[in-house]
Amino acid sequence: MSQTEENVLLLDYPEEGVARLTLNRPDATNALSLELQKQLSEQFTALAVDNTVRCIILTGGDEVFAAGGDITTMMDADPIEIYQRHTERLWAPIQHCPKPVIAAICGYAFGGGCELAMHADILVAGEGASFCQPEVRIGIMPGIGGTQRLLRAVGKAKAMQMALTGKPISAKEAWVSGLVSELVPDKDVQEKALSIARNIARMPPLAVEQIKEVILLGMDASLESALAMERKANAMLFASRDQQEGMTAFLEKRHPKFNGQ
């Protein structure tokens, strides 16, 4: 493996409780090579069970988030090879990560980059960012959730338009459509993402995990089933020390200290 391949994903800890993963293929506009996908899978697997990490930031840096898959590795692939890559297994640790994931997006989030961004729970986009599912233009279609997550995020009409035309939408359009959580000046993207992560990292971990789980499971459940999940998750949290600490601190008018128990 080359030195470049070894460093396609960078991990750092900008603050206590916060891990940050930075895509690092600047010469390839952070195209999602198989090696980069593998490293994302490995890092999310590890961070999911790291009790010192309470929130994860995923970013491509200040210039580009990720401009799609690596077409050079797909050009001559046959259907069996594409199937046997099992990219869904590589992406599963991101999809099932119990910790909140914040995507900090500057520049292009195209193709696989848009699909990767949609794996996050909170999307912070710079005003110069743009989003696109352009696969139809090269004779294929989104294959890592681009049709289904887009549908759930922005609705049928906008998802159809994006997937069938392959045309990008601006960060403002993405924000209005509900794809993006926060829209900020490009220069403020990283700090805004870190600010949100900092806030979440101070919250009770068990409550945060249950909120994320119930929201995601409830999206595809009936309202009655989703409400039942919510009630039971809420009741379970009354067995935690963090619930006692949170309520006691509120009554004592002090800042709570949560330890995830």
Tab-separated table of C-alpha atoms in Angstrom:
chain	number	residue	atom	x	y	z
A	1	MET	CA	0.000	0.000	0.000
A	2	SER	CA	1.313	3.428	-0.913
A	3	GLN	CA	1.768	6.252	1.523
A	4	THR	CA	-1.089	8.094	-0.185
A	5	GLU	CA	-3.433	5.143	0.314
A	6	GLU	CA	-2.488	4.920	3.968
A	7	ASN	CA	-3.545	8.526	4.555
A	8	VAL	CA	-6.838	8.696	2.660
A	9	LEU	CA	-8.725	9.137	5.951
A	10	LEU	CA	-7.523	11.228	8.862
A	11	LEU	CA	-8.716	10.899	12.451
A	12	ASP	CA	-8.327	13.531	15.138
A	13	TYR	CA	-10.034	14.566	18.357
A	14	PRO	CA	-10.637	18.339	18.274
A	15	GLU	CA	-12.309	18.352	21.696
A	16	GLU	CA	-13.148	16.004	24.516
A	17	GLY	CA	-15.826	13.573	23.435
A	18	VAL	CA	-15.601	14.518	19.749
A	19	ALA	CA	-13.905	12.501	17.006
A	20	ARG	CA	-13.395	13.945	13.528
A	21	LEU	CA	-12.865	11.940	10.353
A	22	THR	CA	-11.515	13.859	7.365
A	23	LEU	CA	-11.550	12.433	3.852
A	24	ASN	CA	-8.075	13.014	2.461
A	25	ARG	CA	-7.845	12.484	-1.295
A	26	PRO	CA	-7.481	16.123	-2.390
A	27	ASP	CA	-6.007	15.240	-5.777
A	28	ALA	CA	-9.086	13.123	-6.527
A	29	THR	CA	-11.677	15.507	-5.006
A	30	ASN	CA	-12.100	12.965	-2.204
A	31	ALA	CA	-13.532	10.348	-4.579
A	32	LEU	CA	-14.612	7.331	-2.563
A	33	SER	CA	-12.082	4.695	-3.555
A	34	LEU	CA	-12.483	1.179	-2.218
A	35	GLU	CA	-9.598	1.834	0.165
A	36	LEU	CA	-11.246	4.987	1.505
A	37	GLN	CA	-14.536	3.134	1.962
A	38	LYS	CA	-12.696	0.365	3.810
A	39	GLN	CA	-11.016	2.827	6.149
A	40	LEU	CA	-14.312	4.598	6.837
A	41	SER	CA	-15.814	1.230	7.742
A	42	GLU	CA	-12.947	0.382	10.077
A	43	GLN	CA	-12.960	3.761	11.818
A	44	PHE	CA	-16.721	3.834	12.359
A	45	THR	CA	-16.578	0.289	13.730
A	46	ALA	CA	-13.945	1.346	16.246
A	47	LEU	CA	-15.532	4.677	17.197
A	48	ALA	CA	-18.920	3.033	17.778
A	49	VAL	CA	-17.536	1.150	20.798
A	50	ASP	CA	-15.203	3.878	22.079
A	51	ASN	CA	-16.874	5.180	25.238
A	52	THR	CA	-14.730	8.326	25.209
A	53	VAL	CA	-16.354	9.406	21.926
A	54	ARG	CA	-19.841	10.872	22.131
A	55	CYS	CA	-20.158	12.519	18.718
A	56	ILE	CA	-18.463	12.110	15.318
A	57	ILE	CA	-17.796	14.771	12.696
A	58	LEU	CA	-17.365	13.609	9.106
A	59	THR	CA	-15.856	16.094	6.660
A	60	GLY	CA	-13.874	16.461	3.490
A	61	GLY	CA	-12.226	19.684	4.622
A	62	ASP	CA	-12.714	23.252	3.454
A	63	GLU	CA	-12.752	22.690	-0.330
A	64	VAL	CA	-14.790	19.606	-1.193
A	65	PHE	CA	-16.748	16.979	0.716
A	66	ALA	CA	-16.635	14.132	-1.809
A	67	ALA	CA	-17.213	14.312	-5.543
A	68	GLY	CA	-18.522	10.786	-5.978
A	69	GLY	CA	-17.279	7.262	-6.387
A	70	ASP	CA	-13.994	6.364	-8.030
A	71	ILE	CA	-15.092	5.711	-11.621
A	72	THR	CA	-11.667	4.361	-12.591
A	73	THR	CA	-12.355	1.303	-10.414
A	74	MET	CA	-15.799	0.751	-11.951
A	75	MET	CA	-15.201	1.261	-15.656
A	76	ASP	CA	-14.350	-2.346	-16.547
A	77	ALA	CA	-16.135	-4.106	-13.697
A	78	ASP	CA	-18.773	-6.710	-14.500
A	79	PRO	CA	-22.032	-7.188	-12.545
A	80	ILE	CA	-20.692	-10.068	-10.451
A	81	GLU	CA	-17.621	-8.069	-9.429
A	82	ILE	CA	-19.774	-5.082	-8.456
A	83	TYR	CA	-22.061	-7.357	-6.429
A	84	GLN	CA	-19.177	-9.143	-4.728
A	85	ARG	CA	-17.658	-5.878	-3.556
A	86	HIS	CA	-20.532	-5.758	-1.045
A	87	THR	CA	-20.191	-2.055	-0.456
A	88	GLU	CA	-23.297	-2.255	1.722
A	89	ARG	CA	-21.174	-4.164	4.247
A	90	LEU	CA	-18.507	-1.463	4.195
A	91	TRP	CA	-21.111	1.239	4.749
A	92	ALA	CA	-23.059	-0.666	7.420
A	93	PRO	CA	-20.919	0.623	10.354
A	94	ILE	CA	-21.730	4.183	9.258
A	95	GLN	CA	-25.424	3.423	8.845
A	96	HIS	CA	-25.656	1.673	12.213
A	97	CYS	CA	-23.333	3.897	14.223
A	98	PRO	CA	-25.034	4.544	17.595
A	99	LYS	CA	-23.229	7.859	18.057
A	100	PRO	CA	-24.573	11.036	16.405
A	101	VAL	CA	-22.757	11.788	13.148
A	102	ILE	CA	-22.415	15.345	11.867
A	103	ALA	CA	-21.423	15.941	8.247
A	104	ALA	CA	-19.522	19.202	7.671
A	105	ILE	CA	-19.930	19.884	3.963
A	106	CYS	CA	-18.041	22.331	1.778
A	107	GLY	CA	-18.024	22.203	-2.009
A	108	TYR	CA	-19.260	19.160	-3.893
A	109	ALA	CA	-21.248	16.357	-2.303
A	110	PHE	CA	-21.878	14.431	-5.518
A	111	GLY	CA	-22.857	10.826	-6.152
A	112	GLY	CA	-21.340	8.663	-3.440
A	113	GLY	CA	-20.425	11.870	-1.626
A	114	CYS	CA	-24.086	12.854	-1.394
A	115	GLU	CA	-24.945	9.322	-0.271
A	116	LEU	CA	-22.229	9.490	2.379
A	117	ALA	CA	-23.506	12.854	3.619
A	118	MET	CA	-27.013	11.412	3.925
A	119	HIS	CA	-25.677	8.746	6.297
A	120	ALA	CA	-25.065	11.561	8.802
A	121	ASP	CA	-27.680	12.607	11.349
A	122	ILE	CA	-27.020	16.334	11.078
A	123	LEU	CA	-25.762	18.010	7.904
A	124	VAL	CA	-24.007	21.367	8.137
A	125	ALA	CA	-23.448	22.881	4.699
A	126	GLY	CA	-21.588	25.915	3.494
A	127	GLU	CA	-23.392	28.337	1.212
A	128	GLY	CA	-21.130	27.277	-1.655
A	129	ALA	CA	-21.857	23.579	-1.267
A	130	SER	CA	-23.893	21.620	-3.806
A	131	PHE	CA	-25.542	18.209	-3.843
A	132	CYS	CA	-26.078	15.836	-6.728
A	133	GLN	CA	-26.886	12.258	-7.713
A	134	PRO	CA	-25.412	12.261	-11.235
A	135	GLU	CA	-25.179	8.501	-11.784
A	136	VAL	CA	-27.852	8.486	-14.503
A	137	ARG	CA	-25.530	10.559	-16.682
A	138	ILE	CA	-23.008	7.728	-16.877
A	139	GLY	CA	-25.534	4.986	-17.459
A	140	ILE	CA	-26.051	3.734	-13.918
A	141	MET	CA	-27.989	4.763	-10.820
A	142	PRO	CA	-27.272	5.442	-7.145
A	143	GLY	CA	-26.354	2.216	-5.384
A	144	ILE	CA	-25.551	3.128	-1.771
A	145	GLY	CA	-28.881	4.602	-0.714
A	146	GLY	CA	-29.038	7.579	-3.036
A	147	THR	CA	-32.589	6.940	-4.164
A	148	GLN	CA	-34.039	5.770	-0.860
A	149	ARG	CA	-32.389	8.186	1.575
A	150	LEU	CA	-33.003	11.070	-0.799
A	151	LEU	CA	-36.683	10.118	-1.007
A	152	ARG	CA	-36.975	10.082	2.771
A	153	ALA	CA	-35.078	13.343	3.158
A	154	VAL	CA	-36.664	15.551	0.495
A	155	GLY	CA	-39.780	13.726	-0.728
A	156	LYS	CA	-40.737	12.120	-4.024
A	157	ALA	CA	-40.824	15.181	-6.294
A	158	LYS	CA	-37.369	16.534	-5.466
A	159	ALA	CA	-35.799	13.061	-5.258
A	160	MET	CA	-37.159	12.178	-8.699
A	161	GLN	CA	-35.863	15.418	-10.158
A	162	MET	CA	-32.377	14.978	-8.743
A	163	ALA	CA	-32.019	11.273	-9.583
A	164	LEU	CA	-33.562	11.405	-13.075
A	165	THR	CA	-31.779	14.550	-14.309
A	166	GLY	CA	-28.480	14.210	-12.467
A	167	LYS	CA	-28.483	17.970	-11.965
A	168	PRO	CA	-27.009	19.436	-8.772
A	169	ILE	CA	-28.924	21.554	-6.303
A	170	SER	CA	-27.424	24.391	-4.306
A	171	ALA	CA	-26.909	24.322	-0.574
A	172	LYS	CA	-29.814	26.753	-0.198
A	173	GLU	CA	-32.096	24.442	-2.202
A	174	ALA	CA	-30.910	21.514	-0.094
A	175	TRP	CA	-31.692	23.447	3.084
A	176	VAL	CA	-35.166	24.470	1.895
A	177	SER	CA	-35.846	20.864	0.819
A	178	GLY	CA	-34.904	19.477	4.228
A	179	LEU	CA	-31.727	17.699	3.134
A	180	VAL	CA	-29.505	20.045	5.147
A	181	SER	CA	-29.825	20.886	8.857
A	182	GLU	CA	-27.759	24.093	8.968
A	183	LEU	CA	-26.724	26.521	6.223
A	184	VAL	CA	-23.769	28.762	7.090
A	185	PRO	CA	-21.054	30.749	5.300
A	186	ASP	CA	-18.358	28.448	3.921
A	187	LYS	CA	-15.773	29.767	6.356
A	188	ASP	CA	-17.983	28.821	9.312
A	189	VAL	CA	-18.798	25.218	8.371
A	190	GLN	CA	-16.135	23.488	10.466
A	191	GLU	CA	-16.678	25.635	13.538
A	192	LYS	CA	-20.463	25.246	13.334
A	193	ALA	CA	-20.135	21.462	13.087
A	194	LEU	CA	-17.742	21.453	16.039
A	195	SER	CA	-20.101	23.674	18.052
A	196	ILE	CA	-22.983	21.253	17.518
A	197	ALA	CA	-20.744	18.268	18.317
A	198	ARG	CA	-19.518	19.981	21.469
A	199	ASN	CA	-23.083	20.512	22.623
A	200	ILE	CA	-24.100	16.912	21.922
A	201	ALA	CA	-20.957	15.555	23.621
A	202	ARG	CA	-22.097	17.250	26.839
A	203	MET	CA	-25.494	15.534	26.754
A	204	PRO	CA	-26.280	12.209	28.489
A	205	PRO	CA	-24.969	9.482	26.135
A	206	LEU	CA	-27.754	6.988	26.846
A	207	ALA	CA	-30.471	9.537	26.076
A	208	VAL	CA	-28.661	10.662	22.926
A	209	GLU	CA	-28.331	7.080	21.700
A	210	GLN	CA	-31.982	6.310	22.379
A	211	ILE	CA	-33.176	9.476	20.625
A	212	LYS	CA	-31.166	8.618	17.517
A	213	GLU	CA	-32.339	5.003	17.511
A	214	VAL	CA	-36.027	5.837	17.956
A	215	ILE	CA	-36.021	8.535	15.276
A	216	LEU	CA	-34.345	6.274	12.715
A	217	LEU	CA	-36.497	3.228	13.471
A	218	GLY	CA	-39.640	5.339	13.640
A	219	MET	CA	-39.152	6.681	10.116
A	220	ASP	CA	-40.277	3.378	8.598
A	221	ALA	CA	-42.764	2.342	11.270
A	222	SER	CA	-46.430	3.194	11.698
A	223	LEU	CA	-47.146	6.126	13.992
A	224	GLU	CA	-48.576	3.858	16.686
A	225	SER	CA	-45.534	1.556	16.606
A	226	ALA	CA	-43.140	4.501	16.638
A	227	LEU	CA	-44.927	6.091	19.586
A	228	ALA	CA	-44.741	2.794	21.484
A	229	MET	CA	-40.970	2.640	20.870
A	230	GLU	CA	-40.651	6.211	22.082
A	231	ARG	CA	-42.611	5.566	25.295
A	232	LYS	CA	-40.574	2.483	26.176
A	233	ALA	CA	-37.242	4.159	25.428
A	234	ASN	CA	-38.233	7.141	27.552
A	235	ALA	CA	-39.277	4.889	30.437
A	236	MET	CA	-36.027	2.927	30.249
A	237	LEU	CA	-33.992	6.121	30.701
A	238	PHE	CA	-35.553	6.585	34.149
A	239	ALA	CA	-33.343	3.688	35.265
A	240	SER	CA	-30.179	5.646	34.434
A	241	ARG	CA	-28.007	7.632	36.796
A	242	ASP	CA	-27.857	10.363	34.170
A	243	GLN	CA	-31.606	10.904	34.539
A	244	GLN	CA	-31.180	11.421	38.277
A	245	GLU	CA	-28.180	13.682	37.723
A	246	GLY	CA	-29.944	15.733	35.052
A	247	MET	CA	-33.063	16.377	37.087
A	248	THR	CA	-31.151	16.994	40.317
A	249	ALA	CA	-28.837	19.463	38.568
A	250	PHE	CA	-31.853	21.254	37.089
A	251	LEU	CA	-33.455	21.668	40.508
A	252	GLU	CA	-30.138	22.723	42.055
A	253	LYS	CA	-29.540	25.169	39.192
A	254	ARG	CA	-26.130	23.777	38.267
A	255	HIS	CA	-24.586	22.157	35.202
A	256	PRO	CA	-25.090	18.381	35.134
A	257	LYS	CA	-22.220	15.922	34.796
A	258	PHE	CA	-23.279	12.976	32.680
A	259	ASN	CA	-21.250	9.753	32.626
A	260	GLY	CA	-23.371	7.473	30.440
A	261	GLN	CA	-24.679	5.258	33.247
